[in-house]
Coordinates of C-alpha atoms in Angstrom, one line a residue:
M1 CA -10.7 4.7 1.0
T2 CA -13.8 3.5 2.8
N3 CA -14.4 2.4 6.4
S4 CA -16.6 -0.1 8.1
G5 CA -18.6 2.6 9.9
T6 CA -19.4 3.4 13.5
T7 CA -18.3 0.9 16.2
A8 CA -18.6 0.5 20.0
L9 CA -15.5 1.2 22.2
G10 CA -13.2 -1.7 22.1
G11 CA -14.5 -2.7 18.6
S12 CA -12.6 -2.8 15.4
I13 CA -12.8 -0.4 12.4
V14 CA -11.6 -1.6 9.1
F15 CA -10.4 0.9 6.5
T16 CA -10.2 -0.4 2.9
A17 CA -8.0 1.1 0.2
T18 CA -8.8 0.1 -3.4
V19 CA -6.2 0.7 -6.1
A20 CA -7.7 0.6 -9.6
G21 CA -5.6 -0.1 -12.7
P22 CA -6.5 0.5 -16.3
T23 CA -9.6 -1.1 -17.8
N24 CA -8.8 -4.6 -19.0
G25 CA -5.2 -4.0 -17.6
A26 CA -3.1 -5.8 -15.1
T27 CA -3.9 -5.6 -11.4
P28 CA -1.7 -2.9 -9.8
S29 CA 1.3 -4.1 -7.8
G30 CA 2.9 -2.1 -5.1
T31 CA 2.3 -1.2 -1.5
V32 CA -0.2 0.9 0.4
A33 CA 1.2 2.8 3.4
F34 CA -1.4 3.8 6.0
T35 CA -1.1 6.8 8.3
V36 CA -3.2 6.8 11.5
N37 CA -3.8 9.7 13.9
G38 CA -6.6 11.7 15.5
S39 CA -7.8 12.8 18.9
A40 CA -8.4 9.3 20.1
G41 CA -4.7 8.6 20.3
V42 CA -4.4 5.7 17.9
T43 CA -1.2 6.0 15.8
A44 CA -1.0 2.7 13.8
C45 CA -3.1 0.0 12.3
T46 CA -3.5 -3.0 14.7
S47 CA -3.4 -5.2 11.6
T48 CA -3.2 -4.9 7.9
T49 CA -3.6 -7.3 5.0
P50 CA -0.4 -8.1 3.1
A51 CA 0.3 -5.8 0.2
L52 CA -2.6 -5.9 -2.2
V53 CA -3.7 -9.5 -1.6
A54 CA -7.3 -9.4 -2.8
S55 CA -7.7 -8.6 -6.4
T56 CA -10.8 -8.3 -8.6
G57 CA -10.3 -7.4 -12.3
A58 CA -7.8 -4.6 -12.5
A59 CA -8.2 -3.4 -8.9
A60 CA -6.3 -4.5 -5.8
I61 CA -7.5 -4.1 -2.2
E62 CA -5.6 -3.6 1.1
T63 CA -7.1 -3.1 4.6
C64 CA -6.0 -1.4 7.8
T65 CA -7.8 -2.4 11.1
I66 CA -7.7 -0.2 14.2
T67 CA -9.2 -0.8 17.6
A68 CA -11.6 2.0 18.9
S69 CA -9.9 2.1 22.3
K70 CA -11.4 5.4 23.4
A71 CA -13.9 8.0 22.1
G72 CA -12.6 10.6 19.7
N73 CA -11.6 11.1 16.0
Y74 CA -9.8 8.4 14.1
T75 CA -8.1 9.7 10.9
V76 CA -6.6 7.2 8.5
S77 CA -5.0 8.1 5.2
D78 CA -3.1 6.1 2.6
V79 CA -0.5 6.4 -0.1
F80 CA 0.1 3.9 -2.9
S81 CA 3.6 3.4 -4.2

């Protein structure tokens, strides 16, 4: 998973999960569940893309956007199923 980097308070941070399938295979289908926590108090994505909407080759991408509402740590993890 990657993120869009540092942002100012009140700004958005986008986390991107990329699920890769086999070389020359089908694009993975399923869902990504994001978990959000940390000392800044954010507990959920403020928005997500629908399940694996953007695909390139044998990879599918889903995003989780959070708002940096206060200073602190933002921890986001994901599980594909």
